[in-house]
Tab-separated table of N, CA and C in Angstrom:
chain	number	residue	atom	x	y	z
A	20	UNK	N	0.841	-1.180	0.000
A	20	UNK	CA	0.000	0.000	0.000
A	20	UNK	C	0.892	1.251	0.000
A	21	UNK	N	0.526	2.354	-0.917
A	21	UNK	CA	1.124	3.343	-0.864
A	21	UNK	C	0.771	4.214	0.220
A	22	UNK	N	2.056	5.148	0.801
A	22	UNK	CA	1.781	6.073	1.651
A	22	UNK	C	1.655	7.334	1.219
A	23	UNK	N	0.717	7.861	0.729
A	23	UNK	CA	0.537	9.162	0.490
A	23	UNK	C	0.827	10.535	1.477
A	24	UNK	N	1.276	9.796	2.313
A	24	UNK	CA	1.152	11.256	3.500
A	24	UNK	C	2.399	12.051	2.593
A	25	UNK	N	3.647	10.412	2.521
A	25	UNK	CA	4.567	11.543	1.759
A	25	UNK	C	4.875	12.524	0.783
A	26	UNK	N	3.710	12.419	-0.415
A	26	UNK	CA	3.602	12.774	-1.609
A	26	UNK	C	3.420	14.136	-1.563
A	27	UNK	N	3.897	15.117	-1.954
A	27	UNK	CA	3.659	16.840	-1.730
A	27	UNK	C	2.294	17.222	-2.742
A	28	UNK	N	2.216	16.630	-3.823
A	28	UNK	CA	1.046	16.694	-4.617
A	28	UNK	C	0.095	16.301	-4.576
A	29	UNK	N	-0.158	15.491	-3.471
A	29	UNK	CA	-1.888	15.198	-2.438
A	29	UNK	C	-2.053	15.574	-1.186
A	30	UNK	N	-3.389	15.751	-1.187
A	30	UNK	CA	-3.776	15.877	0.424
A	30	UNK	C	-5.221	15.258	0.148
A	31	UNK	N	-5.564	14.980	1.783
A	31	UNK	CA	-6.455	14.494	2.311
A	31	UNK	C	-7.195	15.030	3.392
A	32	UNK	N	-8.240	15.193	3.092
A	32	UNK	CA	-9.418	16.116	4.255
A	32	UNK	C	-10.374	15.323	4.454
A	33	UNK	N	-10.833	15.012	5.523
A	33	UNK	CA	-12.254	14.026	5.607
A	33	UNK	C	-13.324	14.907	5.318
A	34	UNK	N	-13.550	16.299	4.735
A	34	UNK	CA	-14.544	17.020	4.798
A	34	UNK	C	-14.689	17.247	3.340
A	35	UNK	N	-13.566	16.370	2.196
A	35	UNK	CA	-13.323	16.785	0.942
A	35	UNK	C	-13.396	15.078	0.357
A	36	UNK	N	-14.236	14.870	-0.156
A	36	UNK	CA	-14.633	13.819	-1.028
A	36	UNK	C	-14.612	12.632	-0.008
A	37	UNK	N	-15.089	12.423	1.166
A	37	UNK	CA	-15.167	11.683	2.042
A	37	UNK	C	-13.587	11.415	2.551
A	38	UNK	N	-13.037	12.328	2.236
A	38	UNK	CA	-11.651	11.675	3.236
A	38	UNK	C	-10.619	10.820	2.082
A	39	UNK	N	-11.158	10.811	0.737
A	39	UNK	CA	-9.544	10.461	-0.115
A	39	UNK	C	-8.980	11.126	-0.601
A	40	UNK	N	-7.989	10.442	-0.916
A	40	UNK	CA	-6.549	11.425	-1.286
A	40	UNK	C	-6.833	12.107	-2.618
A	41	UNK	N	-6.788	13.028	-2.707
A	41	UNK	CA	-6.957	14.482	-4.254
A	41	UNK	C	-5.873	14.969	-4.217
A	42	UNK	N	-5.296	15.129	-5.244
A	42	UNK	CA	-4.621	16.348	-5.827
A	42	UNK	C	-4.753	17.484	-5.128
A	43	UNK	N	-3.227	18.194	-4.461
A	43	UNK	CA	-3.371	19.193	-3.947
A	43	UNK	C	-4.532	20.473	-4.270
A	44	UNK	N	-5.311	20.902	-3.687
A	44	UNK	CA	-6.105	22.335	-3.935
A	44	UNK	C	-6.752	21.372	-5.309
A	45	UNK	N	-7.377	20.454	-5.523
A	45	UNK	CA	-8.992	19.970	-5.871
A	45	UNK	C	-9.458	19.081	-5.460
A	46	UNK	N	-10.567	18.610	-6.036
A	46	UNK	CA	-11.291	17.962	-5.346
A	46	UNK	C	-11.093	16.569	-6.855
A	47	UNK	N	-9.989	16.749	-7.187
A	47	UNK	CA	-9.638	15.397	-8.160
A	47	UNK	C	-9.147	14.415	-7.366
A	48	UNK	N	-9.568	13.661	-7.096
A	48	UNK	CA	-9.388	12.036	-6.291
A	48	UNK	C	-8.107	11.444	-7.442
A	49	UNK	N	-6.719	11.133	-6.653
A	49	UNK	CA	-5.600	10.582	-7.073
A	49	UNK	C	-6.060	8.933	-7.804
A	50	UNK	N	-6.794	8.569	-7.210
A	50	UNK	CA	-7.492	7.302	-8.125
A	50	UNK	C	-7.820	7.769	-9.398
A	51	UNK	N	-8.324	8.724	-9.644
A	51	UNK	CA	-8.991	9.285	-10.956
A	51	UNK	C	-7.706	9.259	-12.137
A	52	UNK	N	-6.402	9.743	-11.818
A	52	UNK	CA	-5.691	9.595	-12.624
A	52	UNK	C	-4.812	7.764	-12.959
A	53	UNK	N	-4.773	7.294	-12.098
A	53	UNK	CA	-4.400	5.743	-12.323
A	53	UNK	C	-5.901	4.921	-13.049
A	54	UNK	N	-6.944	5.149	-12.678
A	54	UNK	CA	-8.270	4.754	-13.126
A	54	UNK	C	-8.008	5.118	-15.066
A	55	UNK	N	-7.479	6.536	-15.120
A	55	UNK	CA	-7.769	6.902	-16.868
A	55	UNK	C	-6.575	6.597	-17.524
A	56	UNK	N	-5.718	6.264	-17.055
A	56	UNK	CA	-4.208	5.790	-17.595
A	56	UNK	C	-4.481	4.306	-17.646
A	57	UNK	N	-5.139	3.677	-16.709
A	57	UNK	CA	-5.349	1.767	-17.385
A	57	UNK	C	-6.167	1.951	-18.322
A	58	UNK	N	-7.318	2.822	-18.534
A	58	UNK	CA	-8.344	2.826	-19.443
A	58	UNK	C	-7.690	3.240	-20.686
A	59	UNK	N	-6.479	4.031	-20.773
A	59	UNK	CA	-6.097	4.293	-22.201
A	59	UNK	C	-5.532	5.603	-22.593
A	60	UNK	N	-5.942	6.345	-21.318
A	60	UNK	CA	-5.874	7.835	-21.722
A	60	UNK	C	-4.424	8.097	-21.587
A	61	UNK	N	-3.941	9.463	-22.238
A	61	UNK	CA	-2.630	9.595	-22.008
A	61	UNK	C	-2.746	10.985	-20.455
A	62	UNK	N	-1.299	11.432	-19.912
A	62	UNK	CA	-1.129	12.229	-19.263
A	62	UNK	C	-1.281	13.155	-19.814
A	63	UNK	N	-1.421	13.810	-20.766
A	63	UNK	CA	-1.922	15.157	-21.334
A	63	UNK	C	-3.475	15.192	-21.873
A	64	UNK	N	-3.679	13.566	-22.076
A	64	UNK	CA	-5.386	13.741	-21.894
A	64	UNK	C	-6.038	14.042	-20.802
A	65	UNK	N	-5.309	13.765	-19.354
A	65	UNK	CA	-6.072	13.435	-17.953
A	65	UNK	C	-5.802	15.195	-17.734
A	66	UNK	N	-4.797	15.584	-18.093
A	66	UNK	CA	-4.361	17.161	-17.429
A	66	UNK	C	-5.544	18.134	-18.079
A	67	UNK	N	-5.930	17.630	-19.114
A	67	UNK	CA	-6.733	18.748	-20.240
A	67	UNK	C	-8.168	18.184	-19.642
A	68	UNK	N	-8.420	16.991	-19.273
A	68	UNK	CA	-9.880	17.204	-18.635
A	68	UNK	C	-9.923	17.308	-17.755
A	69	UNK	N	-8.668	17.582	-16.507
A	69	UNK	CA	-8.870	17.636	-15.538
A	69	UNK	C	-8.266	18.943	-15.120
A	70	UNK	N	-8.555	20.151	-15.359
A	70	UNK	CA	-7.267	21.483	-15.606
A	70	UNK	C	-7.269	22.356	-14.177
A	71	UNK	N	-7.418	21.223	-13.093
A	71	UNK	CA	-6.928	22.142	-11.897
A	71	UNK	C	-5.721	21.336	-11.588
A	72	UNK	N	-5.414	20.058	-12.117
A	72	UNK	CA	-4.207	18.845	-11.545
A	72	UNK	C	-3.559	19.637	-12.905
A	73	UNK	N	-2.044	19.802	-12.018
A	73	UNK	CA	-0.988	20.696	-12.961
A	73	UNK	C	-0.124	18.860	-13.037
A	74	UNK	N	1.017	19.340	-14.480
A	74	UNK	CA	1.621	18.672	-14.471
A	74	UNK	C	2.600	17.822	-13.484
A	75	UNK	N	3.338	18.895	-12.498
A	75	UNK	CA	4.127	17.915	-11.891
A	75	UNK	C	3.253	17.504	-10.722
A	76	UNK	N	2.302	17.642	-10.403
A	76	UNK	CA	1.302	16.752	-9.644
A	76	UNK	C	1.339	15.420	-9.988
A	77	UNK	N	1.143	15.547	-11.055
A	77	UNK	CA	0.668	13.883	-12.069
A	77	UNK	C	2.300	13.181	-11.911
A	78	UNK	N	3.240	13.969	-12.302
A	78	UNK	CA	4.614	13.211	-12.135
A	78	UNK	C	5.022	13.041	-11.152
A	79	UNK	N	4.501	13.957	-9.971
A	79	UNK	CA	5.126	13.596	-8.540
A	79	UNK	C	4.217	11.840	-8.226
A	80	UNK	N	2.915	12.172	-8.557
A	80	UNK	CA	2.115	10.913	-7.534
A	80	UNK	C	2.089	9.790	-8.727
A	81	UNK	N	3.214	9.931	-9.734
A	81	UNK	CA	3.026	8.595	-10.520
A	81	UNK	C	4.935	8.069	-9.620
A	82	UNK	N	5.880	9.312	-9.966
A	82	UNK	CA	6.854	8.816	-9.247
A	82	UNK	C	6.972	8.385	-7.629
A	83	UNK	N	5.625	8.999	-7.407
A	83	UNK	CA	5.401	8.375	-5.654
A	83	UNK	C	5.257	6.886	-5.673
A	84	UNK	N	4.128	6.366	-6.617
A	84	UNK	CA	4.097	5.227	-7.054
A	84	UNK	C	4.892	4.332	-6.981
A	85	UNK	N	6.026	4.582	-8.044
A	85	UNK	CA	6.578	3.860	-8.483
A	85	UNK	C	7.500	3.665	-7.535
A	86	UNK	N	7.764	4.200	-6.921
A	86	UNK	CA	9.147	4.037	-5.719
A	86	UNK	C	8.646	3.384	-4.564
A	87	UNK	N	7.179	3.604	-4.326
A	87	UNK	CA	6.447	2.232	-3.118
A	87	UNK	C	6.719	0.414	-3.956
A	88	UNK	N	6.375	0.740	-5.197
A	88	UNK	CA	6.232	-0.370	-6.049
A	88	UNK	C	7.626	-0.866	-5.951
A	89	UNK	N	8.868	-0.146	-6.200
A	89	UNK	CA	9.931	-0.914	-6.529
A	89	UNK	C	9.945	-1.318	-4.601
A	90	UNK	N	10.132	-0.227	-3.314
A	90	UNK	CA	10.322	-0.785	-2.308
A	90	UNK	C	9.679	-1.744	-2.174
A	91	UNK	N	8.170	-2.420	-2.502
A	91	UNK	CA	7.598	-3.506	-1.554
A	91	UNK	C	8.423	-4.339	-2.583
A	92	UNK	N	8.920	-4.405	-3.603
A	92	UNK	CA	9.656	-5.569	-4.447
A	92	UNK	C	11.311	-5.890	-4.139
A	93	UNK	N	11.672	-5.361	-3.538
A	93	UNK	CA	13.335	-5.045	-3.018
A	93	UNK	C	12.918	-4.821	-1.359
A	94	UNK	N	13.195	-5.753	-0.463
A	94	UNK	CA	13.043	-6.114	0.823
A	94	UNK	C	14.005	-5.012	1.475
């Protein structure tokens, strides 16, 4: 499981979409961008329908990702 606390490009408010993790300053749920990237979309499709998530948002919480992913795989 990823830890988002660390990620600078999310936060979490229980008073803001029931308490999941969004994209700093909206109310875009960080699922929303992993959800449209399996479906097909590219990162400049998700930024253009989604135009309050700035670019290095999307690169910070994909490289947040990926660095939980390689730790739980490397003990």
């Amino acid at each position: 499981m990823t830890d988002w606390e660390l990620c600078k490009a999310v936060e979490r408010n229980p008073g803001k979409l029931g308490g999941a993790w969004v994209f700093q300053g909206t109310r875009v749920p960080v699922s929303a961008l992993f959800e449209n990237l399996r479906d097909g979309a590219t990162v400049e499709q998700f930024l253009e329908w989604f135009p309050g998530v700035e670019k290095w948002m999307v690169e910070a919480a994909l490289e947040h990702e990926v660095k939980a992913l390689t730790a739980s795989t490397h003990p």
